[in-house]
Coordinates of C-alpha atoms in Angstrom, one line a residue:
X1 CA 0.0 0.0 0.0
X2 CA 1.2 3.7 -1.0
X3 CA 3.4 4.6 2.4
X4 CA 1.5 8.5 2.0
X5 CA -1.9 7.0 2.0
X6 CA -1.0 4.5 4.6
X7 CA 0.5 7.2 7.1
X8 CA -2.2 9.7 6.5
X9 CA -5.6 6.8 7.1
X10 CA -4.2 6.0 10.3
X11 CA -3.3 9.7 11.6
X12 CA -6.8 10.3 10.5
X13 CA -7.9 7.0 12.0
X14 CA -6.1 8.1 15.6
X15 CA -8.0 11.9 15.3
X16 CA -11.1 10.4 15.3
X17 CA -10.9 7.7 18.1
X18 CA -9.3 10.6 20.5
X19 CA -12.4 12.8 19.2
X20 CA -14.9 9.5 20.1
X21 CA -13.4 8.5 22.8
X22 CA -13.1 11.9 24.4
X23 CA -9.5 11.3 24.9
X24 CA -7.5 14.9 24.5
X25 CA -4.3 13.5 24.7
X26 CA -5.1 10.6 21.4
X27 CA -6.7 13.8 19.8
X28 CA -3.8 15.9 19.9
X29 CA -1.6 12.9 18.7
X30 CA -3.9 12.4 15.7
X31 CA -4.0 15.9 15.0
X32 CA -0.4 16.7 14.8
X33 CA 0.4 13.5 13.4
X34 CA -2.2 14.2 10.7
X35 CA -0.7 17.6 10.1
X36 CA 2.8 16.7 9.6
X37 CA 2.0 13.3 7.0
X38 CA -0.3 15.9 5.0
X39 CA 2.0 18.7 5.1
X40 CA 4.9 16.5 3.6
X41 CA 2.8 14.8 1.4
X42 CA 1.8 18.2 -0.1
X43 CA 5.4 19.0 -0.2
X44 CA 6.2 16.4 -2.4
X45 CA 3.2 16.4 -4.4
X46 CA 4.3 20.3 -5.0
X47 CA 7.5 19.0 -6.4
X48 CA 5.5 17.6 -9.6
X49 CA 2.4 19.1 -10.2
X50 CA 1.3 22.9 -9.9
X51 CA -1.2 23.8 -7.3
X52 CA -3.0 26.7 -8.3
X53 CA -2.6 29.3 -5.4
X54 CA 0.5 28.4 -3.9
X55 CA 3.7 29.6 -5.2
X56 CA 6.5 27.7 -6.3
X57 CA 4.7 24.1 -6.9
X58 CA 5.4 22.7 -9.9
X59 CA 8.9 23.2 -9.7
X60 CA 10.4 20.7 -12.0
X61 CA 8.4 20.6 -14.8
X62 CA 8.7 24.5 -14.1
X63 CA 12.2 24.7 -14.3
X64 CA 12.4 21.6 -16.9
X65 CA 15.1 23.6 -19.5
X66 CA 17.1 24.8 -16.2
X67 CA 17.3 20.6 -15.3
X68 CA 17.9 20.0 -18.6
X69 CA 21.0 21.9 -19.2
X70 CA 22.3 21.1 -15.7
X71 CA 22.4 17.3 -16.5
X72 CA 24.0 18.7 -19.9
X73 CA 26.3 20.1 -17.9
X74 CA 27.5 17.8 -15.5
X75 CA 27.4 14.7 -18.1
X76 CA 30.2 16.9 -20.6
X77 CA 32.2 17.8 -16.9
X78 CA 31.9 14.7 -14.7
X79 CA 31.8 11.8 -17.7
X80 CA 32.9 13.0 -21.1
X81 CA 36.1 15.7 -19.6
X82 CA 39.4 15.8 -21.9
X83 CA 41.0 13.8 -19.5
X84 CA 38.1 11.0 -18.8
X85 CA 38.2 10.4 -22.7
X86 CA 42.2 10.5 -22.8
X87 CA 42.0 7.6 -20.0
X88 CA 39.5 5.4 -21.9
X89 CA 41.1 5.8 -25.0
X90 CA 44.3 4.3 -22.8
X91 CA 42.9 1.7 -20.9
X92 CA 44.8 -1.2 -20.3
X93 CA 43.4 -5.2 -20.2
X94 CA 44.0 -7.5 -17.6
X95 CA 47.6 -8.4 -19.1
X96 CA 48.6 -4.7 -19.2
X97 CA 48.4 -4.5 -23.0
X98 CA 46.6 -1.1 -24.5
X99 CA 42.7 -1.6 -24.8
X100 CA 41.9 -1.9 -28.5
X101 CA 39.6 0.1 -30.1
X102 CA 36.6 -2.1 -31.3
X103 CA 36.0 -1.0 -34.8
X104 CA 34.5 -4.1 -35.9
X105 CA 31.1 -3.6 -35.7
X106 CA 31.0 -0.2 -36.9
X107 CA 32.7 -1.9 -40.0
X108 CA 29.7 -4.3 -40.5
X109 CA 27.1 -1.5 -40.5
X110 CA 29.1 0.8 -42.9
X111 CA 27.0 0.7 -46.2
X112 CA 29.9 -0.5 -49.3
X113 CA 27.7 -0.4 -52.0
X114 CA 29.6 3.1 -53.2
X115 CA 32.7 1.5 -53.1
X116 CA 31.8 -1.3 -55.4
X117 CA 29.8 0.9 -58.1
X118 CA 33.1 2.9 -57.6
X119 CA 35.3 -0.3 -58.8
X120 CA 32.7 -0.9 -61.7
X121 CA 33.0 3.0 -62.8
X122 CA 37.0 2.0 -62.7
X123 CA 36.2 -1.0 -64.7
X124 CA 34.2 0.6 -67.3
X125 CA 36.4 3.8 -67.7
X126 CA 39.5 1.4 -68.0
X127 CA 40.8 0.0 -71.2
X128 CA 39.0 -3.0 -69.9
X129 CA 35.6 -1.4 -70.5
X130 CA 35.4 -2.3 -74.2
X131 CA 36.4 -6.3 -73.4
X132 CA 33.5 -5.9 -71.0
X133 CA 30.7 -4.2 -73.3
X134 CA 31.1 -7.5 -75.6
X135 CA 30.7 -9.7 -72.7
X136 CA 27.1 -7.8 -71.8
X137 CA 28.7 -4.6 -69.7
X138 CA 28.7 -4.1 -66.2
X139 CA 26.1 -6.3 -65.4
X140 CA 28.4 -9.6 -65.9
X141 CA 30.3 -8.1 -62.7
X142 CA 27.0 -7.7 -60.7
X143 CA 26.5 -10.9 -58.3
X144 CA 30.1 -10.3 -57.1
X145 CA 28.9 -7.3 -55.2
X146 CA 28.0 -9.3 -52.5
X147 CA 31.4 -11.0 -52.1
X148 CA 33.5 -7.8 -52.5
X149 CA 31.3 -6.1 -50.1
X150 CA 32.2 -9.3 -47.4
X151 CA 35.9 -9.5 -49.0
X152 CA 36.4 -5.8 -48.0
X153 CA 35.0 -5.8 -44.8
X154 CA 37.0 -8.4 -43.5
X155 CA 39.7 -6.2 -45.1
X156 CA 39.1 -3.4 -43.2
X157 CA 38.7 -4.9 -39.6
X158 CA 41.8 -6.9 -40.1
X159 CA 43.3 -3.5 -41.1
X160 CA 41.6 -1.8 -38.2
X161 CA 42.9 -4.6 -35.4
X162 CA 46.4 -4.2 -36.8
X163 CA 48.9 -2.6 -33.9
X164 CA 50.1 0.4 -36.6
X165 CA 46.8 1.5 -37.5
X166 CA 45.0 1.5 -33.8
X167 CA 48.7 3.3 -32.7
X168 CA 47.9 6.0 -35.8
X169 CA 44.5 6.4 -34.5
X170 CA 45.7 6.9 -30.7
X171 CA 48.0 9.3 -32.0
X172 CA 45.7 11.2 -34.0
X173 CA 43.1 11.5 -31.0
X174 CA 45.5 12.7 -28.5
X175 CA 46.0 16.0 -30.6
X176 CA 44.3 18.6 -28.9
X177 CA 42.5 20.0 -31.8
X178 CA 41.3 16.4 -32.2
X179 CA 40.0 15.9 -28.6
X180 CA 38.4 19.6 -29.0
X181 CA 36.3 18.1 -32.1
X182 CA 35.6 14.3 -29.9
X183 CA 34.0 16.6 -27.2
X184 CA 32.0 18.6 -29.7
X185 CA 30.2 15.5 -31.2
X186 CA 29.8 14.1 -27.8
X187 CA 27.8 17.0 -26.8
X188 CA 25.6 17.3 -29.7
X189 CA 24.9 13.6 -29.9
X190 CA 24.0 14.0 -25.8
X191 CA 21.8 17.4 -26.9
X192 CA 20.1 15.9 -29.1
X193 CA 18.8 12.8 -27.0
X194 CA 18.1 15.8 -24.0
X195 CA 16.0 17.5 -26.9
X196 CA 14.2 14.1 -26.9
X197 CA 13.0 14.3 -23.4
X198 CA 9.8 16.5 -22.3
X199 CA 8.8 18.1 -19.1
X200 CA 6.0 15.2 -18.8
X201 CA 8.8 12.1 -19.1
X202 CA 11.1 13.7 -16.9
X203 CA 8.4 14.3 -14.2
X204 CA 7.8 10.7 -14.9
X205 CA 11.2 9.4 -14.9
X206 CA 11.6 11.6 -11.3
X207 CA 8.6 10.3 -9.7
X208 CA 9.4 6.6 -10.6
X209 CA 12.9 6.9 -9.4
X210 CA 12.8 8.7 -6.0
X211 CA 8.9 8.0 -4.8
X212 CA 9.8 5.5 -2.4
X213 CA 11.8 7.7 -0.8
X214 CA 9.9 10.7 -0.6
X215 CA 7.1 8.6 1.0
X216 CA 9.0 8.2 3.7
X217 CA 9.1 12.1 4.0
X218 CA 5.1 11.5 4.6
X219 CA 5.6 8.4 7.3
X220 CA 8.7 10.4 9.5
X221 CA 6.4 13.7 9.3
X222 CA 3.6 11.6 11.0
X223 CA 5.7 9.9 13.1
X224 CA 7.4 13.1 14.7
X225 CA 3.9 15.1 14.1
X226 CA 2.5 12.7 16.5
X227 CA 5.2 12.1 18.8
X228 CA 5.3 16.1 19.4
X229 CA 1.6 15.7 19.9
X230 CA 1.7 13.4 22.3
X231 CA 4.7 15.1 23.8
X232 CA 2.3 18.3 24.1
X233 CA -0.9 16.6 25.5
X234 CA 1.4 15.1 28.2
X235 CA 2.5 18.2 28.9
X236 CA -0.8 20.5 29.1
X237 CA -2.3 17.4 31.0
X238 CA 0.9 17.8 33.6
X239 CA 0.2 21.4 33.7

């Protein structure tokens, strides 16, 4: 059961047996018990939706573009700094050996079709072109796109696993004109997924991530609102 709701129904639940029961001292306990579980619970409920009438509720969705560029902020200072993107780029396996630079898959999902109709242009503007027109043209050379396209690709990751060509690549990134332009592209690609996000999914996001711990904002407020109420009917009573 929701912590708030819980809280709350038996605060209310301890008000009206002290009321019944004529018992000052289990009505004051209700009451300020009651008082602090509502008044936190409206605190957090302020935190998410506006209340018409009371100032500063609706705060995040409120200051939503303020959030947003703060999380810009500290993701391109705390995760993506010159020297956090120098240290993966150095990173060092279990053996000690230099991390290589996995770029495998981004091989496979480069489209090569241009790079075969480039060979076939070759082909055709090559002395080789008229041998080929009496053979029925380019389209003889057709079903070995497929197998260049493979063939080249396992080219080019054998090329980009070779020690020379990832040290050429560390080399090129650790110039700091080159690390300027890394940091550049990070940001837009991370702007553009913030640019994704609206004030409604953040609220979500917020609520889902922190609720059970803002409900316990509600129970502690009830707990010590009825404690002090207690405290206080024990003391007027002593009086």
């Amino acid at each position: 059961m929701n912590k708030s709701i819980l809280t709350n129904g038996l605060a209310l639940a301890i008000t009206i047996a002290g009321f019944g029961l004529a018992q000052p001292w289990l009505l004051t306990t209700g009451l300020f018990a009651l008082s602090g579980g509502l008044t936190n619970w409206l605190a957090v409920h302020m935190l998410f939706e506006k209340v018409p009438g009371l100032y500063g509720s609706g705060v995040i969705p409120a200051r939503f573009e303020q959030l947003k560029q703060s999380l810009q902020q500290l993701l391109m200072t705390q995760f993506f700094s010159s020297d956090n993107i120098d240290r993966f780029l150095h990173q060092h396996n279990e053996y000690g050996e230099p991390m290589k630079l996995e770029l495998g898959p981004i091989i496979e999902q480069v489209e090569l079709d241009p790079a075969f109709d480039a060979l076939l242009k070759v082909v055709e503007e090559s002395s080789f072109g008229s041998m080929l027109m009496m053979v029925g043209g380019k389209k003889v050379l057709l079903p070995l796109r497929e197998p260049f396209i493979e063939e080249l690709k396992t080219a080019l990751t054998e090329i980009a696993d070779s020690d020379a060509f990832q040290q050429q690549i560390l080399q090129q990134l650790e110039r700091p004109e080159q690390m300027q332009q890394i940091q550049q592209h990070i940001e837009t690609i991370v702007e553009a997924r913030l640019d994704e996000l609206t004030p409604e999914l953040v609220k979500q996001m917020l609520q889902q991530m922190i609720k059970e711990h803002l409900g316990w904002l509600v129970v502690w407020g009830g707990f010590f609102g009825g404690l002090l109420g207690l405290l206080a009917a024990l003391v007027l009573n002593g009086l």
